[in-house]
Amino acid sequence: MRFSGGVIPAGAEDPVEEEENVEYDFHQDIARSSFADMLHDHDRNQKYYRGIRAAVGRVKARGEPVIVLDIGTGTGLLSMMAVTAGADLCYAVEVFKPMAQAARRIVDRNGFSDKIKIINKHSTEVTVGACGDMRSRANVLITELFDTELIGEGALPSYEHAHAHLMRAECEAVPHRARVYAQLVQCERLWSWAHLRPLSVGPSQLLPYRALDSCAGSHAVCDVQMSQVPPHSFTALSPRLTAFTVDFSKAVSSEPQTHRCRFVAQCSGQAQVVLSWWDICMDPDDSIVCSMAPSWTYEDPSSAPWRDHWMQSVYFLPEQSAVTQGEELCVSVSHDDYSLWYSLQPGPAPRPSCTCLAHVVWNRPRFGELNDQSRTERFVRALRQVLRQDSVCLSVSDGSLLPLFAHVLGAEKVFSVESFRMSRQVIEQLLEANDLSGRVELLEGQPEQLSRDDLQGLQVSVLMAEPYFSSSLLPWHSLWFWYCRTALAAHLRPDAVVLPRSASLHVAAVEFENLWRIRAPCGTCEGFDVTAMDEMVQRSLDFRESREAEPHSLWEYPCRALTASSAVMTFDFTRCVPQEPVSSRGSLSFTRSGRCHGVVMWMEYELTEGVTVSGGLAAPVGEQGQCQWSPHQKQAVFFLSPPQDTPADGATQLSYTFTFEPSLRDIHMDFNILPAQ
């Protein structure tokens, strides 16, 4: 069985002609979308189906013909459920043209084209009347307009318009209502994603600047698989609160609102983070509820349905504040038409926005990485090994603290290339906050553009990087450092140290607990033929000659390693990038039985002899194959299609070929699952 894939790292030229770029992005959006996850969400589908049957029954009981409006129909699945339940006519609205085309094919294949009309428009553009898209207003409103934050896909404006222009005054809605829940917690792990902590560098300590310490941060929602944030990692300061409720069967307002939740603190601690999720009630009696609650809220956590299209949200307070057990407090949630934010003040709070620039320069995993004291200590240990009193250091990472480390540890001269203005401003403020202004020279432009004058006529003795580049998506995109090192060769002393001195690409074949669902074929869903979705995705995959690896934060997605982890390619940064392609071939035996869903890949860096940093496994693989992944970086996943059952008898192997194409800055990969030779 053969699987192939490749990627083009940041900075490389796309071989697709410029006029095809829009089409290519469009096809890749389809190929990478997670429609399958939603269609495989049996809990969601069954509860929608029950709610639709009940709503259709209530309208029929009033003696009315059932006219359904399905906004955001996607595959047309909910409309087909409605017709099966007895609806007389469905108007299925879908703004995304390829999806609307797929919905037409699905509806036709299932024999519902006479009762379901697909409308390829945004719902706010739909008209009613003899010459309109709808002949009459509807009396059943079905929607699936929700995201992790509930309202982030524009649900409120869409409902507001639908009730005003497309629905009858007396109508049924599925879902009938939604409830948003919140819990105030102290969680140092999550808090480290939004605020920079003081860092110990040898005997010294680097401090964040004041604006960063009190910044409200990014307003963008932080969505996570909260089931993977165990309760023992946080202290619950409040009970689970009902933040607010939206009744979808009545007129809905998209105007900004603030809702208040008063409570008595159930223990003392630091108020840092609000955990939030929602549920949707499919009927007026709340007898059919689809919940997004994390698994640890269930009496039996294993019974919690898994889904990736809807997760849970983490909201960071602007500053942490002390809470005393028994204290009366108020959590306020405000929202506009697209987003939520929380505060501890009773009145409306302004929408958070970053004023310190750091939350624009560093994403949340990057904050966590910078706050990882263990990782900092590895870099400090490596720098201590290579720095001399006369060392001239040059850093080429984006928004890195390595230049500050090098100066504190005694380097004579430190230069840092900061290609982006805001990144440079963040580092300038950190230097000022630690009385290091002027001690580190910040250089503008790209590393390959540096001149002898930029370096004040000095030769570099230590070229360093984490390496971290803000444009990187997949682990090997950091090989950009190798190209920078090659371009800077003329500026290096003959005995210059390059840190890290090498990188290695590691792989392991895995069985995912649930992540495989996002790429599983749709086939049939709740008895309906939705194979047109598989065909659309396949055409998008075929647009390129090969499939690609995808970036995923695997700490959120449990898996078992079925093979040992192994380094399959090594990149020697002490030498320049080779001009000819470099290939690596080999195989890994399956040492554990299971269903192989894909191959995980990550980079590990050898900073100096004996000092390494991993962007993949954070600990050795467990006896049963359990994997603990670094939470700071995304790993690459190549999904096998189809997955394959593999015994642990040594008779089956994962055969691989990797080829690094220097001229394209591309890594091509090829996999076979074969009997052992």
XYZ file of C-alpha atoms in Angstrom:
677
model
C 0.000 0.000 0.000
C 1.531 3.309 -1.102
C 1.116 6.860 0.197
C 2.975 9.954 -1.023
C 3.170 13.588 0.015
C 5.274 16.724 -0.038
C 5.364 20.291 1.215
C 6.799 23.607 0.178
C 8.314 25.409 3.174
C 7.955 29.111 3.851
C 10.073 31.203 1.541
C 9.934 28.793 -1.388
C 8.452 29.671 -4.754
C 5.237 27.874 -5.555
C 5.599 25.896 -8.792
C 1.917 26.532 -9.545
C 1.543 29.408 -11.984
C 0.429 32.713 -10.456
C -2.960 32.677 -12.179
C -3.622 29.268 -10.613
C -2.798 30.309 -7.048
C -6.366 31.268 -6.172
C -7.666 27.955 -7.512
C -4.916 26.063 -5.694
C -5.744 27.709 -2.370
C -9.412 26.972 -2.964
C -8.735 23.288 -3.576
C -6.419 23.049 -0.577
C -9.059 24.643 1.635
C -11.434 21.859 0.632
C -8.814 19.130 1.039
C -7.831 20.363 4.500
C -11.341 21.051 5.735
C -12.844 18.898 8.458
C -16.271 18.201 6.984
C -15.767 14.525 7.741
C -15.451 15.205 11.467
C -18.883 16.825 11.498
C -20.492 14.101 9.414
C -18.987 11.429 11.677
C -20.332 13.216 14.782
C -23.104 10.715 15.481
C -24.151 12.447 18.727
C -24.701 15.743 16.905
C -26.462 14.136 13.953
C -28.859 12.049 16.026
C -29.833 14.961 18.260
C -30.450 17.221 15.287
C -32.543 14.457 13.718
C -34.641 14.037 16.887
C -35.072 17.797 17.210
C -36.111 18.139 13.559
C -38.676 15.344 13.836
C -40.143 16.991 16.936
C -40.288 20.449 15.313
C -41.911 19.106 12.139
C -44.439 17.262 14.309
C -45.350 20.428 16.232
C -46.031 22.351 13.012
C -48.091 19.499 11.568
C -50.095 19.407 14.796
C -51.092 23.026 14.086
C -52.415 21.916 10.672
C -49.822 23.905 8.714
C -47.686 22.777 5.754
C -44.075 22.470 6.934
C -41.783 24.924 5.119
C -38.168 24.622 6.282
C -35.335 27.125 5.975
C -31.941 25.461 6.452
C -29.201 28.104 6.740
C -25.669 26.878 6.118
C -26.864 23.551 4.776
C -23.412 22.197 3.899
C -24.074 18.700 2.571
C -27.846 19.124 2.795
C -27.950 16.504 5.546
C -30.301 18.418 7.861
C -32.664 19.255 5.001
C -32.849 15.586 4.049
C -33.612 14.775 7.682
C -36.431 17.331 7.585
C -37.985 15.863 4.430
C -37.702 12.367 5.867
C -39.468 13.688 8.986
C -42.372 14.943 6.849
C -41.440 18.485 5.751
C -43.273 19.610 2.615
C -40.506 21.849 1.265
C -36.980 22.841 2.287
C -34.984 25.874 1.239
C -31.348 24.928 1.837
C -29.030 27.954 1.804
C -25.270 27.521 1.261
C -22.957 30.430 0.371
C -19.855 28.342 -0.492
C -20.289 27.449 -4.163
C -18.429 24.088 -4.241
C -20.364 22.967 -1.173
C -23.654 24.060 -2.725
C -22.775 22.023 -5.823
C -21.965 18.992 -3.683
C -25.240 19.455 -1.776
C -27.198 19.397 -5.046
C -25.562 16.100 -6.024
C -26.189 14.621 -2.573
C -29.827 15.713 -2.507
C -30.374 14.340 -6.023
C -28.702 10.999 -5.262
C -30.930 10.544 -2.237
C -34.076 11.321 -4.212
C -35.017 14.600 -2.504
C -34.491 17.096 -5.344
C -38.258 17.654 -5.692
C -38.588 18.854 -2.088
C -35.203 20.489 -1.384
C -34.141 23.660 -3.204
C -30.451 24.549 -2.861
C -29.861 28.312 -2.794
C -26.230 29.354 -3.379
C -26.335 32.653 -1.503
C -25.654 34.144 1.881
C -28.888 33.940 3.868
C -29.032 37.749 4.164
C -29.278 37.923 0.347
C -32.207 35.480 0.098
C -35.493 37.006 -1.075
C -39.106 35.955 -0.532
C -41.937 36.349 -3.036
C -43.308 35.151 -6.352
C -40.032 35.972 -8.109
C -37.810 35.401 -5.087
C -35.642 32.538 -3.903
C -38.419 31.437 -1.512
C -42.075 31.465 -2.522
C -43.180 32.072 1.071
C -41.743 32.492 4.517
C -40.733 29.360 6.407
C -42.108 28.077 9.705
C -39.200 25.799 10.691
C -35.696 27.254 10.978
C -32.799 24.793 10.987
C -29.264 26.065 11.359
C -25.766 24.899 12.069
C -24.019 28.265 12.153
C -21.957 27.686 15.257
C -18.272 27.592 16.016
C -16.309 26.933 19.187
C -17.315 30.373 20.463
C -20.969 29.737 19.423
C -21.387 33.068 17.612
C -18.081 33.346 15.738
C -19.510 32.392 12.341
C -22.017 35.227 12.414
C -24.905 33.275 13.912
C -26.521 36.302 15.569
C -26.772 38.540 12.461
C -27.988 35.568 10.417
C -30.721 34.723 12.944
C -31.645 38.386 13.264
C -32.136 38.718 9.502
C -33.934 35.375 9.159
C -36.544 36.207 11.796
C -37.096 39.665 10.313
C -37.322 38.678 6.635
C -37.531 34.921 6.051
C -39.518 33.342 8.913
C -43.140 33.493 10.020
C -43.871 35.098 13.369
C -44.801 31.749 14.879
C -42.026 29.360 13.977
C -40.016 26.484 15.324
C -36.224 26.506 15.515
C -33.741 23.634 15.647
C -31.805 24.112 17.798
C -34.344 25.851 19.983
C -31.867 27.592 22.306
C -28.215 27.690 23.307
C -26.586 28.143 26.697
C -23.052 29.403 27.220
C -21.211 28.236 30.357
C -18.212 29.723 32.135
C -15.889 28.736 34.974
C -13.287 30.976 36.562
C -10.038 29.136 37.297
C -6.435 29.506 38.293
C -4.300 27.592 35.797
C -0.606 28.381 35.488
C -0.317 26.206 32.399
C -2.967 28.170 30.508
C -1.890 31.511 31.965
C 1.582 30.938 30.485
C -0.005 31.122 27.021
C -0.850 34.808 27.401
C 1.694 36.446 29.719
C 5.484 36.355 29.791
C 6.903 35.212 33.115
C 10.253 36.315 34.566
C 12.957 34.019 33.166
C 16.007 32.838 35.071
C 19.180 33.061 32.976
C 21.994 31.856 35.167
C 22.101 34.143 38.206
C 20.132 36.850 36.388
C 16.434 37.266 35.782
C 14.795 38.729 32.684
C 11.535 40.561 33.343
C 8.601 41.367 31.052
C 7.951 45.025 30.364
C 5.037 46.685 32.152
C 2.753 47.057 29.119
C 3.056 43.333 28.427
C 2.306 42.443 32.043
C -1.063 44.232 32.025
C -2.087 43.793 28.373
C -5.527 42.326 27.646
C -3.979 40.345 24.803
C -5.528 39.140 21.591
C -9.324 39.114 21.261
C -9.183 36.003 19.071
C -10.694 32.981 20.782
C -8.305 30.347 22.103
C -10.018 27.072 21.214
C -8.662 23.827 22.625
C -9.605 20.233 23.273
C -10.206 21.021 26.941
C -10.674 17.352 27.742
C -6.872 17.160 27.450
C -6.443 19.837 30.161
C -6.865 17.637 33.244
C -8.746 19.035 36.271
C -5.702 18.543 38.505
C -3.883 21.172 36.410
C -6.206 23.990 37.506
C -8.055 25.262 40.574
C -11.743 26.016 40.050
C -12.532 29.323 41.786
C -16.176 29.399 40.729
C -18.826 26.775 40.089
C -19.839 26.240 36.474
C -21.921 29.302 35.649
C -24.580 29.822 32.992
C -23.190 32.920 31.317
C -26.163 33.619 29.017
C -28.893 31.968 26.945
C -30.084 32.628 23.379
C -33.598 31.611 22.267
C -33.413 30.925 18.519
C -37.174 30.531 18.051
C -37.707 34.246 18.683
C -36.264 37.469 17.312
C -32.511 37.554 17.981
C -30.458 40.717 18.387
C -26.871 41.092 17.211
C -26.393 44.260 19.256
C -23.521 44.205 21.805
C -24.649 42.925 25.198
C -23.188 42.199 28.624
C -24.415 39.445 30.962
C -23.447 39.147 34.634
C -22.930 36.008 36.713
C -22.676 36.514 40.467
C -21.173 33.761 42.615
C -19.340 33.039 45.857
C -15.723 31.968 45.418
C -15.448 28.295 46.344
C -11.731 28.523 47.177
C -8.863 31.005 47.287
C -6.426 31.562 44.443
C -5.469 33.782 41.525
C -8.212 34.562 39.020
C -6.504 34.101 35.659
C -8.607 32.297 33.098
C -12.241 31.644 32.183
C -13.038 28.243 30.683
C -16.120 28.350 28.476
C -18.295 26.007 26.421
C -21.910 25.771 25.309
C -24.731 23.401 24.644
C -27.660 23.526 22.242
C -31.152 22.355 23.196
C -32.978 20.933 20.192
C -36.484 21.299 21.643
C -38.368 23.672 23.970
C -38.418 21.103 26.806
C -34.613 20.666 26.939
C -35.060 16.933 26.492
C -32.616 16.785 23.543
C -29.319 18.450 24.455
C -26.073 18.424 22.501
C -23.288 19.474 24.853
C -19.755 20.741 24.192
C -18.729 20.181 27.815
C -15.247 18.684 28.310
C -15.093 15.024 29.235
C -14.086 15.673 32.854
C -17.549 17.169 33.521
C -19.131 13.763 32.786
C -19.667 11.153 35.477
C -18.122 8.717 33.017
C -15.533 10.722 30.990
C -15.305 7.957 28.386
C -18.959 8.565 27.454
C -18.280 12.143 26.292
C -18.666 12.481 22.512
C -15.514 13.540 20.655
C -15.666 16.346 18.126
C -13.143 18.721 16.606
C -15.432 21.073 14.695
C -16.708 22.384 18.046
C -14.314 22.523 20.971
C -14.036 24.608 24.138
C -12.700 28.115 24.678
C -10.121 29.673 26.976
C -10.396 33.374 27.791
C -7.528 35.181 29.512
C -8.184 37.988 31.958
C -6.048 41.129 31.396
C -4.397 40.701 34.799
C -4.532 38.025 37.459
C -6.156 39.037 40.740
C -6.354 37.401 44.158
C -9.626 35.704 45.135
C -10.547 34.686 48.688
C -12.788 31.749 49.511
C -16.291 32.956 50.380
C -15.812 36.262 48.545
C -18.769 37.476 46.484
C -17.672 38.048 42.884
C -19.123 38.759 39.468
C -17.982 37.382 36.126
C -19.254 39.420 33.194
C -19.395 38.172 29.621
C -19.764 40.680 26.808
C -20.268 39.982 23.150
C -20.653 41.777 19.871
C -22.023 40.007 16.815
C -18.996 37.713 16.407
C -17.003 37.260 19.630
C -17.122 36.957 23.425
C -14.891 38.311 26.174
C -14.927 38.003 29.962
C -14.017 40.252 32.865
C -14.364 40.412 36.646
C -15.954 43.841 36.628
C -19.767 43.994 36.934
C -20.280 46.451 34.059
C -19.469 46.247 30.346
C -15.764 45.825 29.624
C -14.094 47.001 26.426
C -13.294 44.363 23.858
C -9.727 43.154 24.473
C -7.041 44.363 22.122
C -3.297 44.023 22.301
C -1.527 47.254 23.266
C 1.898 45.756 24.002
C 2.489 44.238 20.501
C 3.744 40.982 22.027
C 0.402 39.241 21.450
C 0.621 40.247 17.794
C 4.206 38.996 17.438
C 3.898 35.788 19.511
C 1.006 33.364 19.263
C -0.165 31.442 22.338
C 2.023 28.337 21.853
C 4.979 30.691 21.437
C 4.225 32.338 24.789
C 4.167 28.868 26.333
C 7.475 28.035 24.686
C 9.157 31.211 25.946
C 7.831 30.526 29.448
C 9.204 26.968 29.468
C 12.008 27.305 32.014
C 13.312 23.819 31.249
C 13.736 24.755 27.594
C 15.393 28.041 28.569
C 17.863 26.148 30.737
C 18.869 23.967 27.762
C 19.690 27.031 25.684
C 21.535 28.597 28.606
C 23.566 25.406 29.082
C 24.416 25.295 25.374
C 25.388 28.980 25.281
C 27.632 28.557 28.313
C 29.518 25.848 26.396
C 30.254 28.020 23.368
C 30.498 31.621 24.582
C 33.888 33.254 25.166
C 34.772 36.712 26.437
C 35.409 37.889 22.879
C 32.369 36.194 21.329
C 30.503 38.053 18.609
C 26.992 36.574 18.390
C 24.396 36.865 15.646
C 20.819 35.634 16.157
C 18.510 35.038 13.185
C 15.267 33.845 14.831
C 12.064 35.919 14.916
C 11.257 37.594 18.239
C 13.775 35.450 20.097
C 15.177 35.986 23.589
C 18.474 34.265 22.702
C 20.258 37.606 22.123
C 19.324 38.674 25.661
C 20.546 35.331 27.022
C 23.866 35.700 25.173
C 24.490 39.180 26.532
C 23.602 38.241 30.115
C 25.944 35.244 29.833
C 28.882 37.444 28.876
C 29.129 37.722 25.097
C 31.227 40.727 24.042
C 28.942 41.748 21.162
C 25.446 40.572 20.256
C 23.576 41.272 17.016
C 20.024 40.166 16.291
C 18.277 40.249 12.925
C 14.616 41.160 13.379
C 12.960 41.169 9.970
C 9.606 42.470 11.209
C 9.097 45.924 12.679
C 6.695 44.881 15.466
C 8.926 41.999 16.499
C 11.828 44.409 16.739
C 9.743 46.786 18.878
C 8.867 43.975 21.317
C 12.528 43.052 21.768
C 13.425 46.751 22.180
C 10.902 47.050 25.025
C 12.279 43.911 26.699
C 15.801 45.305 26.441
C 14.671 48.591 27.982
C 12.773 46.855 30.810
C 15.943 44.951 31.728
C 18.354 47.920 31.371
C 19.931 46.310 28.317
C 19.176 49.020 25.760
C 22.172 49.440 23.472
C 23.714 46.173 24.676
C 22.139 44.193 21.835
C 22.250 45.590 18.293
C 18.925 45.004 16.511
C 19.351 44.814 12.728
C 16.610 45.326 10.154
C 16.025 43.384 6.975
C 16.601 39.772 5.993
C 19.645 37.800 7.212
C 20.900 37.215 3.670
C 20.968 40.988 3.083
C 23.386 41.784 5.928
C 26.535 43.652 4.989
C 29.903 43.955 6.693
C 28.907 47.469 7.762
C 25.751 46.132 9.476
C 28.035 43.962 11.604
C 30.394 46.895 12.240
C 33.174 45.121 10.388
C 33.148 42.184 12.834
C 33.245 38.485 12.035
C 30.638 36.337 13.777
C 31.939 33.682 16.170
C 28.525 32.317 17.275
C 25.621 32.108 14.821
C 22.529 31.141 16.797
C 18.829 30.484 16.376
C 16.143 28.587 18.267
C 15.273 28.235 15.327
C 11.863 29.929 15.300
C 10.263 31.723 12.355
C 6.776 33.152 12.612
C 5.843 32.048 9.084
C 6.645 28.385 9.744
C 3.739 25.939 9.704
C 5.329 22.494 9.492
C 8.294 21.366 11.600
C 10.844 21.369 8.761
C 10.018 24.932 7.740
C 12.596 25.874 10.370
C 15.246 24.656 7.916
C 15.109 28.246 6.744
C 17.859 28.715 9.339
C 20.106 26.493 7.214
C 19.611 28.788 4.232
C 20.332 31.833 6.401
C 23.497 30.156 7.708
C 24.587 29.482 4.103
C 23.927 33.082 3.023
C 25.911 34.365 6.031
C 28.945 32.099 5.474
C 31.188 35.022 4.460
C 30.466 36.762 7.789
C 31.497 33.785 9.935
C 34.915 33.232 11.469
C 36.649 30.041 10.287
C 36.115 28.550 13.750
C 32.582 29.916 14.192
C 30.071 27.912 16.202
C 26.632 27.326 14.698
C 23.914 26.745 17.306
C 22.019 24.530 16.821
C 24.676 22.552 15.030
C 22.252 20.060 13.467
C 18.630 19.035 13.171
C 17.042 15.653 12.620
C 13.662 14.699 11.226
C 11.959 12.006 13.313
C 9.003 9.792 12.458
C 6.673 7.289 14.092
C 3.622 5.456 12.779
C 0.622 5.975 15.047
C -2.925 4.966 15.829
C -5.068 7.973 16.723
C -7.783 7.741 19.304
C -10.023 10.184 17.430
C -8.134 12.526 15.110
C -8.459 10.057 12.215
C -12.125 11.062 11.959
C -11.303 14.397 10.293
C -9.957 12.544 7.239
C -12.210 9.471 7.244
C -14.379 8.976 4.127
C -17.951 10.124 4.637
C -19.737 7.367 2.699
C -23.168 7.288 4.294
C -24.267 9.443 7.205
C -27.320 8.523 9.270
C -28.530 6.451 6.318
C -28.018 9.173 3.668
C -25.540 8.887 0.780
C -23.025 11.741 1.143
C -20.251 10.275 -1.035
C -20.278 13.455 -3.131
C -18.300 14.965 -0.254
C -15.607 12.306 -0.664
C -15.537 12.961 -4.408
C -15.101 16.717 -3.889
C -12.249 16.208 -1.441
C -10.583 13.678 -3.752
C -10.736 16.091 -6.696
C -9.102 18.705 -4.505
C -6.359 16.253 -3.519
C -5.854 15.295 -7.158
C -5.325 18.951 -8.068
C -1.802 18.409 -6.769
C 0.266 15.375 -7.725
C 0.657 14.383 -4.088
C -1.041 14.733 -0.760
C 0.505 16.754 2.018
C 1.397 16.485 5.650
C -0.682 18.641 7.976
C 0.282 20.564 11.142
C -1.526 19.462 14.312
C -1.002 20.166 18.020
C -0.887 16.528 19.023
C -0.980 17.171 22.784
C -4.705 17.690 22.138
C -5.124 14.431 20.208
C -4.093 11.212 22.016
C -2.424 8.521 19.955
C -0.371 5.346 20.320
C 2.954 4.786 18.605
C 2.870 1.517 16.668
C 6.549 1.710 15.715
C 9.609 3.008 17.488
C 10.398 6.667 16.833
C 13.381 7.085 14.567
C 15.512 9.833 13.026
C 15.187 9.505 9.245
C 17.157 12.555 8.038
C 19.879 14.709 9.583
C 20.744 18.250 8.512
C 24.266 19.444 9.359
C 24.124 23.180 10.006
C 27.898 23.411 10.375
C 28.028 23.016 6.585
C 26.240 24.986 3.881
C 23.050 23.720 2.249
C 23.983 21.112 -0.387
C 23.200 21.847 -4.003
C 22.021 18.344 -4.894
C 18.980 16.517 -3.480
C 19.540 14.362 -0.406
C 17.503 11.189 0.113
C 16.953 8.822 2.988
C 15.365 5.377 2.775
C 14.545 2.843 5.444
C 11.814 1.013 7.302
C 10.334 0.722 10.763
C 8.861 -2.494 12.122
C 5.467 -2.393 13.770
C 6.151 -3.289 17.400
C 2.560 -2.843 18.575
C -0.620 -4.049 16.942
C -3.276 -1.532 16.028
C -4.816 0.440 13.203
C -2.209 2.660 11.582
C -3.889 5.956 10.744
C -0.809 7.904 9.782
C 2.788 8.955 10.301
C 3.825 11.712 12.719
C 6.931 13.777 11.951
C 8.824 16.324 14.008
C 12.209 18.012 14.310
C 14.786 17.655 17.053
C 17.747 20.009 17.369
C 21.210 19.301 18.690
C 22.234 22.671 20.131
C 25.688 21.511 21.225
C 27.072 18.111 22.120
C 24.729 16.530 24.642
C 22.152 19.359 24.602
C 19.030 18.792 22.501
C 15.604 20.370 22.098
C 12.635 18.422 20.716
C 9.611 19.760 18.879
C 7.917 16.383 19.091
C 8.003 13.780 21.832
C 8.370 15.396 25.239
C 9.106 12.036 26.920
C 9.979 8.491 25.821
C 7.110 6.487 24.338
C 5.250 4.519 27.027
C 5.180 0.751 27.254
C 1.748 0.636 25.606
C 2.758 3.219 23.009
C 1.440 6.288 24.842
C 2.853 9.511 23.424
C 3.442 12.774 25.259
C 3.873 15.604 22.770
C 5.443 19.023 23.129
C 2.595 21.528 23.641
C 4.561 24.427 22.154
C 4.911 23.295 18.554
C 2.739 21.578 16.007
C 3.801 18.203 14.712
C 3.277 17.075 11.118
C 0.763 14.326 10.416
C 0.535 12.408 7.162
C -2.788 10.558 7.119
C -2.744 7.203 5.361
C -5.637 6.572 3.021
C -6.972 4.125 3.800
C -5.611 3.288 7.276
C -4.355 -0.250 7.739
C -4.491 -2.828 10.526
C -0.959 -3.811 11.503
C 0.083 -6.787 13.665
C 3.025 -6.629 16.076
C 4.623 -9.844 14.856
C 7.448 -8.141 12.964
C 5.944 -9.264 9.674
C 4.826 -5.769 8.632
C 6.932 -2.650 8.179
C 6.509 1.012 7.395
C 8.856 1.690 4.509
C 9.759 5.338 3.912
C 11.644 7.541 1.479
C 12.389 11.190 2.191
C 14.009 13.513 -0.332
C 15.187 17.003 0.529
C 15.197 19.211 -2.576
C 17.509 22.166 -1.770
C 16.596 24.209 -4.851
C 12.891 24.031 -3.982
C 13.302 24.026 -0.198
C 10.949 21.074 -0.346
C 10.794 17.728 1.401
C 9.051 14.959 -0.487
C 7.966 11.856 1.386
C 6.809 8.446 0.302
C 5.397 5.649 2.504
C 4.642 1.988 1.986
C 3.179 -0.517 4.419
C 4.675 -3.816 3.314
C 5.462 -7.288 4.570
C 8.963 -7.487 6.063
C 11.569 -8.699 3.589
